[in-house]
């Protein structure tokens, strides 16, 4: 039987204004780790000319970060719940900043890939902790919702604006600055965390031993699962690499479940998934990330190649998503307070589906039609993502909040990989296996528009099933219940 610890009274803030220092620091940390997911994509041709390397190796400059980041989220959350959330976050920020300076000595594509993989490890030590600590800054549910909204908007802004910021930097500076800029941002975030976030008390952590075997199996399973979708886009679903990754991920999952069911102190207590809030929030978050990534992937090609816009124009074209994330706050908060989490998330899921279907219609009706569809979809994303993030962390035991945030982030990372793979596969099947650079022919543009309609319809069906299914398993709570007692380990 594991040692259970009574929750300690923690430092909380009465308003967002009072929490400006820790909230700002945590937003900086979340922004820098999210922007690095997409920041380098626009620089790949420049990096290729500078360092050499074939197309596959250049794709791994971006893919290595996502692979280690997604694979280590659960492990990082588990470590933070044992050794201190603030401490692990500070270590992650320090490592992220120092490693970013390593770009100064990079001379080959292989070295850059290794550096990006190391940055993904450092980012994994930051992501679940930032969300967990934001949740713990407040006791009031409305403040938690608003703080989570700020975090989600900041994170999605980083994800969406990565190519735009990258293109702007490349216009005036070397591609090395895309990583060098991380160092001062990480330093500022670390200073804010040091002075604004109180250290964890020992009785607010778990004393269970770290489940090393479970951690290794989770890294193997999630890493291979993410690589499966990357390989499917690059090599096809029938390639030996893709099939091997599928088999490896399946075996890893079986091993992980067996380990967590039999371990005295499991890394992830699987009994938590009997809770509809935990189960439903996780499922719904996978759906929201599939929608977000699928739309971003498809529209980047639409704006830059089918319409011939510059990277900067394409980046600004995504602003309706960011502005709606902020503007939809009264809608999502009003739905949650009046109808409860279940109905509010269900309504949000319907908005996502309507937005995706509207986008299928709007691809041949100009930017205004696409922008309106973005707004409708983002109202739904804003509602589902925030409610599920707050509900999931709130449903976890007090000494497992980082694990709850890690589970939320892992679901989103898996959804990101699935969304990319689904869209990439559909483009290959419906349009062409090799999209040319430069101006597209009218025939290719027409073919791409037709493929887009099918892609958005497929996304609407898939995301609708996941998001609606997940939302209907939530409770009707109008606020976030205080954390249940710390979970006992399985005998």
PDB file of C-alpha atoms in Angstrom, residues 67-184:
ATOM      1  CA  UNK A  67       8.648  12.876 -30.538  1.00  0.00           C
ATOM      2  CA  UNK A  68      10.593  13.372 -27.293  1.00  0.00           C
ATOM      3  CA  UNK A  69       8.149  16.012 -26.077  1.00  0.00           C
ATOM      4  CA  UNK A  70       5.092  13.790 -26.473  1.00  0.00           C
ATOM      5  CA  UNK A  71       6.821  10.648 -25.225  1.00  0.00           C
ATOM      6  CA  UNK A  72       7.989  12.135 -21.924  1.00  0.00           C
ATOM      7  CA  UNK A  73       4.938  14.129 -20.796  1.00  0.00           C
ATOM      8  CA  UNK A  74       3.498  11.466 -18.473  1.00  0.00           C
ATOM      9  CA  UNK A  75       6.922  10.696 -17.012  1.00  0.00           C
ATOM     10  CA  UNK A  76       7.617  14.380 -16.364  1.00  0.00           C
ATOM     11  CA  UNK A  77       4.253  14.806 -14.641  1.00  0.00           C
ATOM     12  CA  UNK A  78       4.941  11.789 -12.450  1.00  0.00           C
ATOM     13  CA  UNK A  79       8.379  13.120 -11.473  1.00  0.00           C
ATOM     14  CA  UNK A  80       6.948  16.569 -10.662  1.00  0.00           C
ATOM     15  CA  UNK A  81       4.327  15.096  -8.322  1.00  0.00           C
ATOM     16  CA  UNK A  82       7.133  13.393  -6.383  1.00  0.00           C
ATOM     17  CA  UNK A  83       9.999  15.881  -6.352  1.00  0.00           C
ATOM     18  CA  UNK A  84       8.181  19.201  -6.586  1.00  0.00           C
ATOM     19  CA  UNK A  85       6.397  20.953  -9.437  1.00  0.00           C
ATOM     20  CA  UNK A  86       8.187  24.276  -9.052  1.00  0.00           C
ATOM     21  CA  UNK A  87      11.577  22.571  -8.822  1.00  0.00           C
ATOM     22  CA  UNK A  88      11.052  20.424 -11.929  1.00  0.00           C
ATOM     23  CA  UNK A  89       9.749  23.420 -13.896  1.00  0.00           C
ATOM     24  CA  UNK A  90      12.809  25.492 -12.977  1.00  0.00           C
ATOM     25  CA  UNK A  91      15.110  22.651 -14.042  1.00  0.00           C
ATOM     26  CA  UNK A  92      13.203  22.350 -17.319  1.00  0.00           C
ATOM     27  CA  UNK A  93      13.420  26.096 -17.979  1.00  0.00           C
ATOM     28  CA  UNK A  94      17.147  26.163 -17.219  1.00  0.00           C
ATOM     29  CA  UNK A  95      17.786  23.182 -19.492  1.00  0.00           C
ATOM     30  CA  UNK A  96      15.643  24.676 -22.263  1.00  0.00           C
ATOM     31  CA  UNK A  97      17.489  27.986 -22.171  1.00  0.00           C
ATOM     32  CA  UNK A  98      20.982  26.481 -21.999  1.00  0.00           C
ATOM     33  CA  UNK A  99      20.285  23.913 -24.710  1.00  0.00           C
ATOM     34  CA  UNK A 100      18.953  26.641 -27.009  1.00  0.00           C
ATOM     35  CA  UNK A 101      22.374  28.297 -26.864  1.00  0.00           C
ATOM     36  CA  UNK A 102      23.833  25.045 -28.178  1.00  0.00           C
ATOM     37  CA  UNK A 103      22.698  26.017 -31.677  1.00  0.00           C
ATOM     38  CA  UNK A 104      25.814  28.197 -31.842  1.00  0.00           C
ATOM     39  CA  UNK A 105      28.033  25.099 -32.115  1.00  0.00           C
ATOM     40  CA  UNK A 106      25.784  23.082 -34.457  1.00  0.00           C
ATOM     41  CA  UNK A 107      27.481  22.324 -37.772  1.00  0.00           C
ATOM     42  CA  UNK A 108      25.488  19.370 -39.199  1.00  0.00           C
ATOM     43  CA  UNK A 109      21.848  18.406 -39.609  1.00  0.00           C
ATOM     44  CA  UNK A 110      22.402  15.393 -37.341  1.00  0.00           C
ATOM     45  CA  UNK A 111      23.637  17.633 -34.537  1.00  0.00           C
ATOM     46  CA  UNK A 112      20.616  19.898 -34.959  1.00  0.00           C
ATOM     47  CA  UNK A 113      18.250  16.907 -34.801  1.00  0.00           C
ATOM     48  CA  UNK A 114      19.932  15.763 -31.563  1.00  0.00           C
ATOM     49  CA  UNK A 115      19.633  19.272 -30.148  1.00  0.00           C
ATOM     50  CA  UNK A 116      15.949  19.441 -31.056  1.00  0.00           C
ATOM     51  CA  UNK A 117      15.346  16.072 -29.389  1.00  0.00           C
ATOM     52  CA  UNK A 118      17.038  17.358 -26.222  1.00  0.00           C
ATOM     53  CA  UNK A 119      14.898  20.509 -26.328  1.00  0.00           C
ATOM     54  CA  UNK A 120      11.810  18.289 -26.532  1.00  0.00           C
ATOM     55  CA  UNK A 121      12.907  16.545 -23.331  1.00  0.00           C
ATOM     56  CA  UNK A 122      13.315  19.896 -21.557  1.00  0.00           C
ATOM     57  CA  UNK A 123       9.931  21.084 -22.871  1.00  0.00           C
ATOM     58  CA  UNK A 124       8.274  17.929 -21.522  1.00  0.00           C
ATOM     59  CA  UNK A 125       9.554  18.935 -18.075  1.00  0.00           C
ATOM     60  CA  UNK A 126       7.742  22.256 -18.500  1.00  0.00           C
ATOM     61  CA  UNK A 127       4.393  21.578 -20.201  1.00  0.00           C
ATOM     62  CA  UNK A 128       2.405  19.603 -17.596  1.00  0.00           C
ATOM     63  CA  UNK A 129       3.839  21.616 -14.717  1.00  0.00           C
ATOM     64  CA  UNK A 130       2.849  24.995 -16.158  1.00  0.00           C
ATOM     65  CA  UNK A 131      -0.780  23.900 -16.499  1.00  0.00           C
ATOM     66  CA  UNK A 132      -0.794  22.221 -13.094  1.00  0.00           C
ATOM     67  CA  UNK A 133       0.614  25.303 -11.358  1.00  0.00           C
ATOM     68  CA  UNK A 134      -1.815  27.667 -13.107  1.00  0.00           C
ATOM     69  CA  UNK A 135      -4.686  25.558 -11.806  1.00  0.00           C
ATOM     70  CA  UNK A 136      -3.236  25.647  -8.274  1.00  0.00           C
ATOM     71  CA  UNK A 137      -2.845  29.441  -8.214  1.00  0.00           C
ATOM     72  CA  UNK A 138      -6.582  29.858  -7.578  1.00  0.00           C
ATOM     73  CA  UNK A 139      -9.386  28.256  -5.603  1.00  0.00           C
ATOM     74  CA  UNK A 140     -12.218  30.061  -7.399  1.00  0.00           C
ATOM     75  CA  UNK A 141     -13.479  28.133 -10.431  1.00  0.00           C
ATOM     76  CA  UNK A 142     -14.154  31.256 -12.502  1.00  0.00           C
ATOM     77  CA  UNK A 143     -10.564  32.394 -11.989  1.00  0.00           C
ATOM     78  CA  UNK A 144      -9.329  28.927 -12.909  1.00  0.00           C
ATOM     79  CA  UNK A 145     -11.364  29.006 -16.120  1.00  0.00           C
ATOM     80  CA  UNK A 146     -10.049  32.459 -17.029  1.00  0.00           C
ATOM     81  CA  UNK A 147      -6.452  31.552 -16.190  1.00  0.00           C
ATOM     82  CA  UNK A 148      -6.737  28.364 -18.235  1.00  0.00           C
ATOM     83  CA  UNK A 149      -8.191  30.435 -21.070  1.00  0.00           C
ATOM     84  CA  UNK A 150      -5.165  32.706 -21.005  1.00  0.00           C
ATOM     85  CA  UNK A 151      -2.833  29.697 -20.992  1.00  0.00           C
ATOM     86  CA  UNK A 152      -4.680  27.988 -23.851  1.00  0.00           C
ATOM     87  CA  UNK A 153      -4.736  31.168 -25.940  1.00  0.00           C
ATOM     88  CA  UNK A 154      -1.040  31.777 -25.271  1.00  0.00           C
ATOM     89  CA  UNK A 155      -0.200  28.178 -26.170  1.00  0.00           C
ATOM     90  CA  UNK A 156      -2.331  28.137 -29.308  1.00  0.00           C
ATOM     91  CA  UNK A 157      -0.929  31.536 -30.286  1.00  0.00           C
ATOM     92  CA  UNK A 158       2.554  30.068 -30.115  1.00  0.00           C
ATOM     93  CA  UNK A 159       1.468  27.058 -32.169  1.00  0.00           C
ATOM     94  CA  UNK A 160      -0.346  29.153 -34.786  1.00  0.00           C
ATOM     95  CA  UNK A 161       2.139  32.024 -34.967  1.00  0.00           C
ATOM     96  CA  UNK A 162       5.254  29.836 -35.101  1.00  0.00           C
ATOM     97  CA  UNK A 163       5.576  29.947 -38.913  1.00  0.00           C
ATOM     98  CA  UNK A 164       4.762  33.684 -38.980  1.00  0.00           C
ATOM     99  CA  UNK A 165       7.359  34.524 -36.331  1.00  0.00           C
ATOM    100  CA  UNK A 166       9.860  32.218 -37.998  1.00  0.00           C
ATOM    101  CA  UNK A 167       9.365  33.888 -41.370  1.00  0.00           C
ATOM    102  CA  UNK A 168       9.726  37.349 -39.826  1.00  0.00           C
ATOM    103  CA  UNK A 169      12.985  36.415 -38.087  1.00  0.00           C
ATOM    104  CA  UNK A 170      14.413  34.832 -41.236  1.00  0.00           C
ATOM    105  CA  UNK A 171      13.766  38.045 -43.159  1.00  0.00           C
ATOM    106  CA  UNK A 172      16.252  39.919 -40.988  1.00  0.00           C
ATOM    107  CA  UNK A 173      18.420  37.392 -39.128  1.00  0.00           C
ATOM    108  CA  UNK A 174      20.060  33.966 -39.351  1.00  0.00           C
ATOM    109  CA  UNK A 175      17.943  30.870 -38.628  1.00  0.00           C
ATOM    110  CA  UNK A 176      20.050  30.346 -35.482  1.00  0.00           C
ATOM    111  CA  UNK A 177      18.085  33.139 -33.810  1.00  0.00           C
ATOM    112  CA  UNK A 178      14.953  30.989 -33.901  1.00  0.00           C
ATOM    113  CA  UNK A 179      16.513  28.969 -31.071  1.00  0.00           C
ATOM    114  CA  UNK A 180      18.712  31.629 -29.459  1.00  0.00           C
ATOM    115  CA  UNK A 181      15.660  33.716 -28.585  1.00  0.00           C
ATOM    116  CA  UNK A 182      14.494  30.888 -26.300  1.00  0.00           C
ATOM    117  CA  UNK A 183      17.273  31.602 -23.799  1.00  0.00           C
ATOM    118  CA  UNK A 184      16.152  35.070 -22.572  1.00  0.00           C
TER     119      UNK A 184
END
